[in-house]
Amino acid sequence: MILSLFSSIFSAATISEKKKIFSEVRRNSIVQSLCLFLFLLGGLIEVSAQQTKTQTKPGKVASAKSTSAKSSKTDSLTFIKSPIYTSLQEALKNPKKVYKLKLANLDSLPSSIGSFPNLKVLDLTGSHLKTLPSQIGNLKQLQVLKADSNQLSSLPESITQLKQLQFLSLTHNKLTSLPEKIDSLPNLKSLQIRGNAELNRLLSKDELAMTKTFQSLQEALAHPDQVYKLALSKVTQLPESIGSLKNLQSLSVDNGALTTLPDQITQLTKLQDLSLVNNSIKELPASIGKLPNLQSLNLSLNPLEKLPTELGNLSKLESLTALQNRISSLPSELGNLSSLKSLNLTGNQLTSLPESIGKLGNLQQLNLMGNKLEKLPSSLGDISKLEKLNLFGNKLTSLPESISKLEKLQSMNLSQNALQTLPSLDGLKGLESLSLNENPLIELPSSIGELTNLKELNLAGGKLSSLPESIGKLKNLSALDLSANQLSSLPSSIGGLEKLESLDVWSNKITSLPEQINGLSSLHDLKLPTQYLSRTELDKLRMSLMKTKVVSLPGL
């Protein structure tokens, strides 16, 4: 996909096409920063390709003449059509008209670099610069600054004055620190800093994704300062020397026979991502809690029976995944994971949850599918940012009243449990999908009608003999599955479901239908057993369906 986008940028025939492609690219955070610079460069390549008939002065690339309109109509067109200056001396002759400047083989950058009020792209790649002058902060319109492969050991504080800066690339220098306020630049979308061995700073997710992955431990240990990502497989033991990889930020040791981790793992203080999927780990060492920057931990497919209490020390952990283990209980310290956004413990042997789970104030996704949970703590309702809750395939017989406090919940799956009744759900205003199939439900609360954003409701395989009239308030409902219950009729209010597209009441003994069913103007998929309907009811149904989008129905 990334290569396709790059190709589109360079092959686009017109400026408007380039701008259209760029607007699409902006929606993708991973490729956005790369495409930003290449989009600008795409305009330069077009200019360069058209200059063959134009004689230019040394150090200056002439811009192409537009046949449709003057380039001065807008600032953006002027910028895209403007020339690349490769001589500072030439650029200083008319500094207000310089938008792009590419300088090479420099031992130092003079203070006159701050003389370009409209400069948007400055490329200093591959020189011998040890410092940048403070005047660089005068470039108020600068959007792209590349200073890769130099000898920079620090940056001037004035760089934090570049309020329009979007792309800053400083890879392969000798930086040991960055100005404290550099993260406050309001428009900065990409900061590239890999290859600065002494820089005590984490790579962004986007930059880490673009970094080389070492797949040989021997090669990694031969170049320890260059290793940011290491992916190993079929490993039985990690050596103590793993601690020498001071810049390691992503470590994957999957599909092996690993049984434990060496204590030297604590020396990987920059580690952000740790994956130990499909090994033979029965117990995690307490030292796992000494990884101060760990953000993602995947322990799936191991014979783990418990999680260490020290796990609660991982204050930056955002994602914890431990699928298909043997975990039967969780430590109360789990509630200390204040940054946790995703918790997936699918396929374990949990019978209960600690009350401290309610302290996970930033948790957005909670997946506990396929455990043995019999009840939920009332503190569950305190997870105020929870958006997705999956409790499929447990042994729940009831839900806490507090579940109605989850105002941001969008999806809740309670399928294949033992629920007979439900508490009030009136607080779940943001809920869009609710699955309750394969529960012995005997009734629905009238508060079901308060779920005004609900789009999908699955009640298949229950013991419902009637539905509350309030179900007709679900104005945004598009799919309703009532199959395999004990219904003999539907409430007249069902005609209020104007957006309902799919209705399944198969395997019920429906003997009558309300006239209001003709109000289902969006209905096109209806599964309804007709063998229990009288001839009169069948005639009424035929007439009603004429006002829907249902084309055919077995038995009619």
Coordinates of C-alpha atoms in Angstrom, one line a residue:
M1 CA 0.0 0.0 0.0
I2 CA 2.8 2.4 0.9
L3 CA 4.6 1.8 -2.4
S4 CA 1.4 2.2 -4.3
L5 CA 0.8 5.6 -2.6
F6 CA 4.3 6.7 -3.4
S7 CA 3.9 5.7 -7.0
S8 CA 0.7 7.7 -7.2
I9 CA 2.4 10.8 -5.9
F10 CA 5.2 10.7 -8.4
S11 CA 3.0 9.7 -11.4
A12 CA 0.2 12.2 -10.8
A13 CA 0.0 14.4 -13.9
T14 CA -1.3 17.6 -12.3
I15 CA -0.9 19.6 -9.2
S16 CA -4.6 19.1 -8.3
E17 CA -4.1 15.3 -8.6
K18 CA -1.1 15.5 -6.2
K19 CA -3.2 17.5 -3.7
K20 CA -6.0 15.0 -4.0
I21 CA -3.7 12.0 -3.3
F22 CA -2.1 13.9 -0.4
S23 CA -5.5 14.5 1.2
E24 CA -6.2 10.7 1.1
V25 CA -2.7 9.9 2.5
R26 CA -3.5 12.2 5.5
R27 CA -5.9 9.6 6.8
N28 CA -3.2 7.0 7.3
S29 CA -1.0 7.9 10.3
I30 CA 1.8 5.3 9.4
V31 CA 2.5 6.6 5.9
Q32 CA 1.5 10.2 6.5
S33 CA 4.9 11.4 7.6
L34 CA 6.7 9.7 4.7
C35 CA 4.3 10.9 2.1
L36 CA 4.4 14.5 3.4
F37 CA 8.0 14.9 2.3
L38 CA 7.7 12.8 -0.8
F39 CA 4.6 14.7 -1.8
L40 CA 6.6 17.9 -1.8
L41 CA 9.4 16.2 -3.6
G42 CA 6.9 14.9 -6.2
G43 CA 6.3 18.5 -7.2
L44 CA 10.0 19.1 -7.5
I45 CA 10.5 16.1 -9.7
E46 CA 7.8 17.4 -12.0
V47 CA 9.6 20.7 -12.1
S48 CA 13.0 19.1 -12.8
A49 CA 11.6 16.9 -15.6
Q50 CA 10.2 20.0 -17.4
Q51 CA 13.4 22.1 -17.2
T52 CA 15.3 20.5 -20.1
K53 CA 14.4 23.4 -22.4
T54 CA 15.3 26.1 -19.8
Q55 CA 18.8 27.3 -19.1
T56 CA 19.4 28.0 -15.5
K57 CA 22.1 29.6 -13.4
P58 CA 24.4 27.3 -11.4
G59 CA 22.9 26.2 -8.1
K60 CA 19.3 26.9 -9.1
V61 CA 16.6 24.6 -10.7
A62 CA 14.1 26.5 -12.8
S63 CA 10.4 26.0 -12.2
A64 CA 8.1 24.9 -15.0
K65 CA 5.8 27.5 -16.5
S66 CA 2.1 26.9 -16.0
T67 CA 0.0 27.0 -19.2
S68 CA -3.3 27.1 -17.3
A69 CA -2.7 29.8 -14.6
K70 CA 0.0 31.8 -13.0
S71 CA 1.7 30.2 -10.1
S72 CA 1.2 33.3 -7.9
K73 CA -2.5 32.7 -7.6
T74 CA -2.1 30.9 -4.2
D75 CA 0.7 30.3 -1.8
S76 CA 0.4 26.5 -2.2
L77 CA 0.8 26.6 -6.0
T78 CA 3.7 29.0 -5.6
F79 CA 5.3 26.6 -3.2
I80 CA 4.8 23.5 -5.3
K81 CA 6.0 25.1 -8.5
S82 CA 8.9 26.9 -6.9
P83 CA 12.5 25.9 -7.7
I84 CA 14.9 24.0 -5.5
Y85 CA 17.9 26.1 -4.5
T86 CA 21.1 24.2 -4.0
S87 CA 23.4 27.2 -3.5
L88 CA 23.0 29.3 -0.4
Q89 CA 24.7 32.2 -2.1
E90 CA 22.3 32.1 -5.0
A91 CA 19.3 31.8 -2.7
L92 CA 20.3 34.9 -0.6
K93 CA 19.9 37.1 -3.7
N94 CA 16.2 36.9 -3.4
P95 CA 15.4 35.3 0.0
K96 CA 11.6 36.0 -0.1
K97 CA 11.1 33.8 -3.1
V98 CA 13.0 30.8 -1.7
Y99 CA 10.6 28.0 -0.7
K100 CA 12.9 24.9 -1.0
L101 CA 16.6 24.8 -0.1
K102 CA 18.9 21.7 -0.4
L103 CA 22.4 22.2 0.8
A104 CA 25.2 19.5 0.8
N105 CA 28.9 19.1 1.9
L106 CA 28.6 21.8 4.6
D107 CA 31.0 21.9 7.5
S108 CA 28.9 24.6 9.1
L109 CA 25.7 26.4 8.5
P110 CA 25.9 30.2 8.5
S111 CA 23.6 32.4 10.5
S112 CA 22.2 33.8 7.2
I113 CA 20.1 30.6 7.0
G114 CA 17.5 32.6 9.0
S115 CA 17.0 35.1 6.2
F116 CA 14.3 33.1 4.4
P117 CA 10.9 34.2 5.6
N118 CA 8.9 31.8 3.3
L119 CA 11.2 28.7 3.4
K120 CA 9.2 25.5 3.7
V121 CA 11.6 22.7 3.0
L122 CA 15.2 22.6 4.2
D123 CA 17.3 19.6 3.4
L124 CA 20.8 19.4 5.0
T125 CA 21.3 15.6 4.6
G126 CA 24.7 14.1 4.4
S127 CA 26.9 17.1 5.4
H128 CA 29.4 17.4 8.3
L129 CA 27.4 19.7 10.5
K130 CA 28.1 19.5 14.2
T131 CA 25.7 22.3 15.2
L132 CA 22.8 24.3 13.8
P133 CA 22.8 28.1 14.3
S134 CA 20.1 29.6 16.5
Q135 CA 18.9 31.7 13.6
I136 CA 17.2 28.5 12.2
G137 CA 14.4 29.5 14.6
N138 CA 13.6 32.4 12.3
L139 CA 12.2 30.1 9.6
K140 CA 8.6 30.6 10.7
Q141 CA 7.1 28.9 7.6
L142 CA 9.3 25.8 7.7
Q143 CA 7.4 22.6 7.3
V144 CA 10.1 20.0 6.5
L145 CA 13.6 19.9 8.1
K146 CA 16.0 17.0 7.2
A147 CA 19.4 16.9 8.8
D148 CA 20.1 13.2 8.5
S149 CA 23.6 11.7 8.5
N150 CA 25.5 14.6 10.0
Q151 CA 27.5 14.9 13.2
L152 CA 25.0 16.9 15.3
S153 CA 25.3 16.4 19.0
S154 CA 22.6 18.9 20.0
L155 CA 20.0 21.2 18.6
P156 CA 19.5 24.9 19.4
E157 CA 16.5 25.7 21.6
S158 CA 15.3 28.1 18.9
I159 CA 14.1 25.0 16.9
T160 CA 11.1 25.0 19.1
Q161 CA 10.0 28.2 17.5
L162 CA 9.2 26.5 14.2
K163 CA 5.5 26.4 14.8
Q164 CA 4.7 25.2 11.3
L165 CA 7.1 22.3 11.3
Q166 CA 5.5 19.0 10.4
F167 CA 8.4 16.7 9.5
L168 CA 11.7 16.6 11.4
S169 CA 14.3 14.0 10.5
L170 CA 17.5 13.7 12.5
T171 CA 18.6 10.1 11.9
H172 CA 22.2 9.0 12.2
N173 CA 23.7 11.8 14.1
K174 CA 25.4 12.0 17.5
L175 CA 22.6 13.5 19.4
T176 CA 22.5 12.9 23.2
S177 CA 19.5 15.0 23.9
L178 CA 16.7 17.1 22.4
P179 CA 15.2 20.4 23.5
E180 CA 12.6 19.8 26.2
K181 CA 9.9 21.7 24.3
I182 CA 10.3 19.9 21.0
D183 CA 7.2 17.8 21.7
S184 CA 5.2 20.9 22.1
L185 CA 5.5 21.9 18.4
P186 CA 1.8 22.1 17.5
N187 CA 2.0 20.8 13.9
L188 CA 4.8 18.2 14.3
K189 CA 3.6 14.9 12.8
S190 CA 6.8 13.0 12.4
L191 CA 10.1 13.0 14.4
Q192 CA 12.7 10.7 13.0
I193 CA 15.6 10.1 15.5
R194 CA 16.9 6.5 14.9
G195 CA 20.6 6.0 14.6
N196 CA 21.5 8.3 17.6
A197 CA 23.0 5.7 19.9
E198 CA 23.3 7.9 22.9
L199 CA 19.9 9.6 22.7
N200 CA 17.9 8.5 25.6
R201 CA 14.5 8.7 23.9
L202 CA 12.0 6.3 22.5
L203 CA 11.1 6.0 18.9
S204 CA 7.6 6.7 17.8
K205 CA 5.4 3.8 16.7
D206 CA 5.6 5.0 13.1
E207 CA 9.4 5.3 13.1
L208 CA 9.8 1.9 14.9
A209 CA 7.7 0.3 12.2
M210 CA 10.1 1.6 9.6
T211 CA 13.2 0.5 11.4
K212 CA 15.2 -2.6 10.4
T213 CA 14.3 -5.8 12.2
F214 CA 17.3 -8.0 13.2
Q215 CA 16.4 -11.7 13.0
S216 CA 19.7 -13.1 14.2
L217 CA 20.8 -12.8 17.8
Q218 CA 24.5 -13.2 16.7
E219 CA 24.2 -10.3 14.2
A220 CA 22.4 -8.1 16.8
L221 CA 25.0 -8.7 19.4
A222 CA 27.7 -7.7 16.9
H223 CA 26.0 -4.3 16.4
P224 CA 24.3 -3.6 19.7
D225 CA 23.9 0.2 19.3
Q226 CA 22.0 -0.3 16.0
V227 CA 19.4 -2.8 17.2
Y228 CA 16.0 -1.3 17.8
K229 CA 13.9 -4.3 16.8
L230 CA 14.8 -8.0 17.3
A231 CA 12.6 -10.9 16.2
L232 CA 13.7 -14.4 17.1
S233 CA 12.0 -17.8 16.7
K234 CA 12.6 -21.4 17.8
V235 CA 14.6 -20.1 20.8
T236 CA 15.0 -22.2 23.9
Q237 CA 16.9 -19.7 26.0
L238 CA 17.8 -16.0 25.9
P239 CA 21.5 -15.3 26.8
E240 CA 22.5 -12.9 29.5
S241 CA 24.1 -10.8 26.8
I242 CA 20.6 -9.7 25.7
G243 CA 21.0 -6.9 28.2
S244 CA 23.7 -5.3 26.1
L245 CA 21.1 -4.2 23.5
K246 CA 20.6 -0.8 25.1
N247 CA 18.5 0.7 22.3
L248 CA 16.2 -2.4 21.9
Q249 CA 12.6 -1.2 21.8
S250 CA 10.8 -4.2 20.2
L251 CA 11.6 -7.8 21.1
S252 CA 9.7 -10.7 19.7
V253 CA 10.6 -14.2 20.8
D254 CA 7.7 -16.3 19.4
N255 CA 7.2 -20.0 18.5
G256 CA 10.0 -21.4 20.6
A257 CA 10.6 -23.4 23.7
L258 CA 11.4 -20.5 26.0
T259 CA 10.7 -21.4 29.7
T260 CA 11.8 -18.2 31.4
L261 CA 13.5 -14.8 30.9
P262 CA 17.0 -13.9 32.2
D263 CA 17.2 -11.2 34.9
Q264 CA 19.2 -9.1 32.3
I265 CA 15.9 -8.4 30.6
T266 CA 15.7 -5.5 33.1
Q267 CA 18.6 -3.8 31.4
L268 CA 16.4 -3.2 28.3
T269 CA 15.1 0.1 29.7
K270 CA 13.9 1.3 26.3
L271 CA 11.8 -1.7 25.5
Q272 CA 8.3 -0.8 24.4
D273 CA 7.0 -4.0 22.9
L274 CA 7.6 -7.6 24.2
S275 CA 6.0 -10.6 22.5
L276 CA 6.5 -14.1 23.9
V277 CA 3.8 -16.0 22.0
N278 CA 3.7 -19.8 21.8
N279 CA 6.5 -20.8 24.2
S280 CA 6.6 -22.9 27.3
I281 CA 6.7 -20.2 30.0
K282 CA 4.9 -21.4 33.1
E283 CA 5.8 -18.4 35.3
L284 CA 7.0 -14.9 34.6
P285 CA 9.9 -13.5 36.7
A286 CA 9.3 -10.6 39.1
S287 CA 11.8 -8.6 37.0
I288 CA 9.2 -8.2 34.3
G289 CA 7.9 -5.3 36.4
K290 CA 11.2 -3.4 35.9
L291 CA 10.7 -2.5 32.3
P292 CA 9.8 1.2 32.7
N293 CA 8.8 1.9 29.1
L294 CA 7.0 -1.3 28.2
Q295 CA 3.8 -0.4 26.4
S296 CA 2.7 -3.8 24.8
L297 CA 3.1 -7.3 26.3
N298 CA 1.8 -10.5 24.5
L299 CA 2.0 -13.7 26.5
S300 CA -0.4 -15.8 24.5
L301 CA -0.2 -19.6 24.0
N302 CA 2.0 -20.3 27.1
P303 CA 1.1 -22.6 30.0
L304 CA 1.0 -19.6 32.4
E305 CA -1.1 -20.2 35.5
K306 CA -0.8 -16.7 37.0
L307 CA 0.5 -13.2 36.4
P308 CA 3.1 -11.8 38.8
T309 CA 2.0 -9.0 41.1
E310 CA 5.0 -6.9 39.9
L311 CA 3.1 -6.6 36.6
G312 CA 1.3 -3.8 38.3
N313 CA 4.5 -1.7 38.2
L314 CA 4.3 -1.3 34.4
S315 CA 2.9 2.2 34.5
K316 CA 3.2 2.8 30.7
L317 CA 1.7 -0.5 29.7
E318 CA -1.1 0.1 27.1
S319 CA -1.8 -3.4 25.9
L320 CA -1.8 -6.7 27.7
T321 CA -2.6 -9.9 25.8
A322 CA -2.6 -13.4 27.2
L323 CA -4.8 -15.6 25.1
Q324 CA -5.1 -19.4 25.6
N325 CA -3.1 -19.7 28.8
R326 CA -4.1 -21.4 32.1
I327 CA -4.6 -18.2 34.2
S328 CA -7.2 -18.9 36.9
S329 CA -6.9 -15.6 38.9
L330 CA -5.6 -12.0 38.5
P331 CA -3.6 -10.1 41.0
S332 CA -5.2 -7.0 42.5
E333 CA -2.2 -5.1 41.4
L334 CA -3.6 -5.3 37.9
G335 CA -5.6 -2.2 38.8
N336 CA -2.4 -0.2 39.0
L337 CA -2.0 -0.3 35.2
S338 CA -3.2 3.3 34.8
S339 CA -2.2 3.5 31.1
L340 CA -3.8 0.2 30.0
K341 CA -6.1 0.6 27.0
S342 CA -6.5 -3.0 25.9
L343 CA -6.8 -6.2 28.1
N344 CA -7.3 -9.5 26.3
L345 CA -7.4 -12.7 28.4
T346 CA -9.4 -14.9 26.1
G347 CA -9.4 -18.6 26.7
N348 CA -8.2 -18.8 30.2
Q349 CA -9.7 -20.3 33.4
L350 CA -10.8 -17.2 35.2
T351 CA -13.7 -17.6 37.6
S352 CA -13.7 -14.0 39.0
L353 CA -12.2 -10.6 38.5
P354 CA -10.6 -8.4 41.2
E355 CA -12.5 -5.3 42.3
S356 CA -9.4 -3.4 41.4
I357 CA -10.2 -3.8 37.7
G358 CA -12.4 -0.7 38.1
K359 CA -9.3 1.4 38.6
L360 CA -8.4 0.9 34.9
G361 CA -9.5 4.4 34.0
N362 CA -8.1 4.4 30.5
L363 CA -9.2 0.9 29.5
Q364 CA -11.1 0.9 26.2
Q365 CA -11.2 -2.8 25.2
L366 CA -11.8 -5.7 27.6
N367 CA -11.9 -9.2 26.2
L368 CA -12.6 -12.1 28.6
M369 CA -14.2 -14.5 26.1
G370 CA -14.0 -18.2 26.8
N371 CA -13.3 -18.1 30.6
K372 CA -15.4 -19.5 33.5
L373 CA -16.6 -16.3 35.0
E374 CA -19.7 -16.7 37.1
K375 CA -20.1 -13.1 38.2
L376 CA -18.6 -9.6 37.6
P377 CA -17.5 -7.1 40.2
S378 CA -19.6 -4.0 40.7
S379 CA -16.5 -1.9 40.1
L380 CA -16.7 -2.9 36.4
G381 CA -19.0 0.1 36.0
D382 CA -16.2 2.4 37.0
I383 CA -14.2 1.8 33.8
S384 CA -15.5 5.0 32.3
K385 CA -13.7 4.8 29.0
L386 CA -14.6 1.3 28.1
E387 CA -15.8 0.9 24.5
K388 CA -15.8 -2.8 23.8
L389 CA -16.7 -5.6 26.3
N390 CA -16.6 -9.2 25.2
L391 CA -17.8 -11.8 27.7
F392 CA -18.8 -14.5 25.2
G393 CA -18.7 -18.1 26.5
N394 CA -18.6 -17.7 30.3
K395 CA -20.9 -18.8 33.0
L396 CA -22.5 -15.5 34.0
T397 CA -25.9 -15.8 35.7
S398 CA -26.3 -12.1 36.3
L399 CA -24.8 -8.7 35.6
P400 CA -24.1 -5.9 38.1
E401 CA -26.4 -2.9 38.1
S402 CA -23.3 -0.7 37.7
I403 CA -22.9 -1.9 34.1
S404 CA -25.4 0.8 33.1
K405 CA -22.7 3.4 34.0
L406 CA -20.6 2.5 31.0
E407 CA -21.7 5.4 28.9
K408 CA -19.0 5.1 26.3
L409 CA -19.6 1.4 25.7
Q410 CA -20.2 0.7 22.0
S411 CA -20.1 -3.1 21.8
M412 CA -21.1 -5.7 24.4
N413 CA -21.1 -9.5 23.7
L414 CA -22.7 -11.6 26.4
S415 CA -23.5 -14.6 24.2
Q416 CA -23.4 -18.1 25.5
N417 CA -23.8 -17.4 29.2
A418 CA -26.5 -18.3 31.7
L419 CA -28.3 -15.0 32.0
Q420 CA -32.1 -15.2 32.7
T421 CA -32.7 -11.5 33.3
L422 CA -30.8 -8.3 32.8
P423 CA -30.4 -5.2 35.0
S424 CA -31.5 -1.7 33.7
L425 CA -29.5 -0.7 30.7
D426 CA -30.7 2.8 30.4
G427 CA -27.2 4.4 30.9
L428 CA -25.7 2.6 27.8
K429 CA -26.5 5.5 25.5
G430 CA -23.5 4.9 23.2
L431 CA -24.1 1.1 22.7
E432 CA -24.3 0.1 19.0
S433 CA -24.1 -3.7 19.2
L434 CA -25.5 -6.0 21.8
S435 CA -25.3 -9.8 21.6
L436 CA -27.2 -11.9 24.1
N437 CA -27.8 -15.0 22.0
E438 CA -27.6 -18.5 23.6
N439 CA -28.7 -17.3 27.0
P440 CA -31.9 -18.6 28.8
L441 CA -33.4 -15.1 28.9
I442 CA -37.0 -15.1 29.9
E443 CA -37.6 -11.3 29.6
L444 CA -36.0 -8.1 28.5
P445 CA -36.1 -4.9 30.7
S446 CA -38.2 -2.1 29.4
S447 CA -35.0 0.0 29.6
I448 CA -33.9 -1.7 26.4
G449 CA -35.7 1.1 24.6
E450 CA -33.2 3.6 26.0
L451 CA -30.4 2.2 23.8
T452 CA -31.2 4.7 21.1
N453 CA -27.9 4.3 19.2
L454 CA -28.3 0.5 19.0
K455 CA -27.8 -0.9 15.5
E456 CA -27.5 -4.7 16.1
L457 CA -29.4 -6.7 18.7
N458 CA -29.0 -10.5 18.9
L459 CA -31.4 -12.4 21.2
A460 CA -31.4 -15.7 19.4
G461 CA -31.6 -19.0 21.3
G462 CA -33.4 -17.7 24.5
K463 CA -36.6 -18.3 26.2
L464 CA -38.4 -15.1 25.4
S465 CA -42.2 -15.4 25.2
S466 CA -42.8 -11.6 24.7
L467 CA -41.0 -8.4 23.9
P468 CA -41.5 -5.0 25.7
E469 CA -43.3 -2.3 23.8
S470 CA -40.2 -0.1 24.4
I471 CA -38.3 -2.1 21.8
G472 CA -40.0 0.2 19.2
K473 CA -37.9 3.1 20.4
L474 CA -34.7 1.7 18.9
K475 CA -34.9 4.0 15.9
N476 CA -31.4 3.2 14.7
L477 CA -31.7 -0.6 14.8
S478 CA -30.8 -2.3 11.5
A479 CA -30.6 -6.0 12.5
L480 CA -32.8 -7.9 15.0
D481 CA -32.3 -11.6 15.6
L482 CA -35.1 -13.2 17.7
S483 CA -34.7 -16.7 16.3
A484 CA -35.2 -19.8 18.4
N485 CA -37.2 -18.3 21.2
Q486 CA -40.8 -18.9 22.4
L487 CA -42.5 -15.9 20.8
S488 CA -46.0 -16.2 19.4
S489 CA -46.4 -12.6 18.4
L490 CA -44.5 -9.3 18.1
P491 CA -45.4 -6.0 19.8
S492 CA -47.2 -3.4 17.7
S493 CA -44.4 -0.9 18.5
I494 CA -42.1 -2.9 16.2
G495 CA -43.4 -0.8 13.4
G496 CA -41.4 2.1 14.7
L497 CA -38.1 0.5 13.7
E498 CA -37.8 2.5 10.5
K499 CA -34.2 1.6 9.8
L500 CA -34.6 -2.2 10.4
E501 CA -33.2 -4.1 7.5
S502 CA -33.0 -7.6 8.8
L503 CA -35.5 -9.4 11.1
D504 CA -35.1 -13.0 12.0
V505 CA -37.9 -14.7 14.0
W506 CA -37.3 -18.2 12.7
S507 CA -37.9 -21.2 15.0
N508 CA -40.7 -19.3 16.9
K509 CA -44.4 -20.2 16.8
I510 CA -45.6 -16.9 15.5
T511 CA -49.4 -17.0 15.1
S512 CA -50.1 -13.3 14.6
L513 CA -48.3 -10.2 13.4
P514 CA -49.2 -6.6 14.2
E515 CA -50.5 -4.4 11.3
Q516 CA -47.7 -2.0 12.1
I517 CA -45.2 -4.3 10.5
N518 CA -45.9 -2.4 7.3
G519 CA -43.9 0.5 9.0
L520 CA -40.7 -1.4 8.4
S521 CA -40.0 0.5 5.2
S522 CA -36.3 -0.4 5.2
L523 CA -36.8 -4.2 5.8
H524 CA -35.4 -6.4 3.0
D525 CA -34.4 -9.6 4.9
L526 CA -37.2 -11.4 6.8
K527 CA -37.0 -14.9 8.2
L528 CA -40.4 -15.8 9.5
P529 CA -42.0 -19.3 9.9
T530 CA -45.5 -19.1 8.3
Q531 CA -46.8 -22.5 9.1
Y532 CA -48.5 -21.2 12.3
L533 CA -50.2 -18.2 10.7
S534 CA -53.9 -18.5 9.7
R535 CA -55.0 -17.7 6.2
T536 CA -56.3 -14.3 7.4
E537 CA -52.9 -13.6 9.0
L538 CA -51.1 -14.6 5.8
D539 CA -53.3 -12.2 3.7
K540 CA -52.5 -9.4 6.1
L541 CA -48.8 -10.2 5.9
R542 CA -48.8 -10.1 2.1
M543 CA -50.4 -6.7 2.2
S544 CA -47.9 -5.4 4.9
L545 CA -44.9 -6.7 3.0
M546 CA -45.8 -4.7 0.0
K547 CA -44.7 -1.6 1.8
T548 CA -41.3 -3.1 2.7
K549 CA -38.3 -4.2 0.6
V550 CA -38.9 -7.9 1.2
V551 CA -39.0 -9.6 -2.2
S552 CA -40.0 -13.1 -1.2
L553 CA -40.8 -15.2 1.9
P554 CA -41.1 -19.0 2.1
G555 CA -44.7 -20.0 2.5
L556 CA -46.2 -17.0 0.8

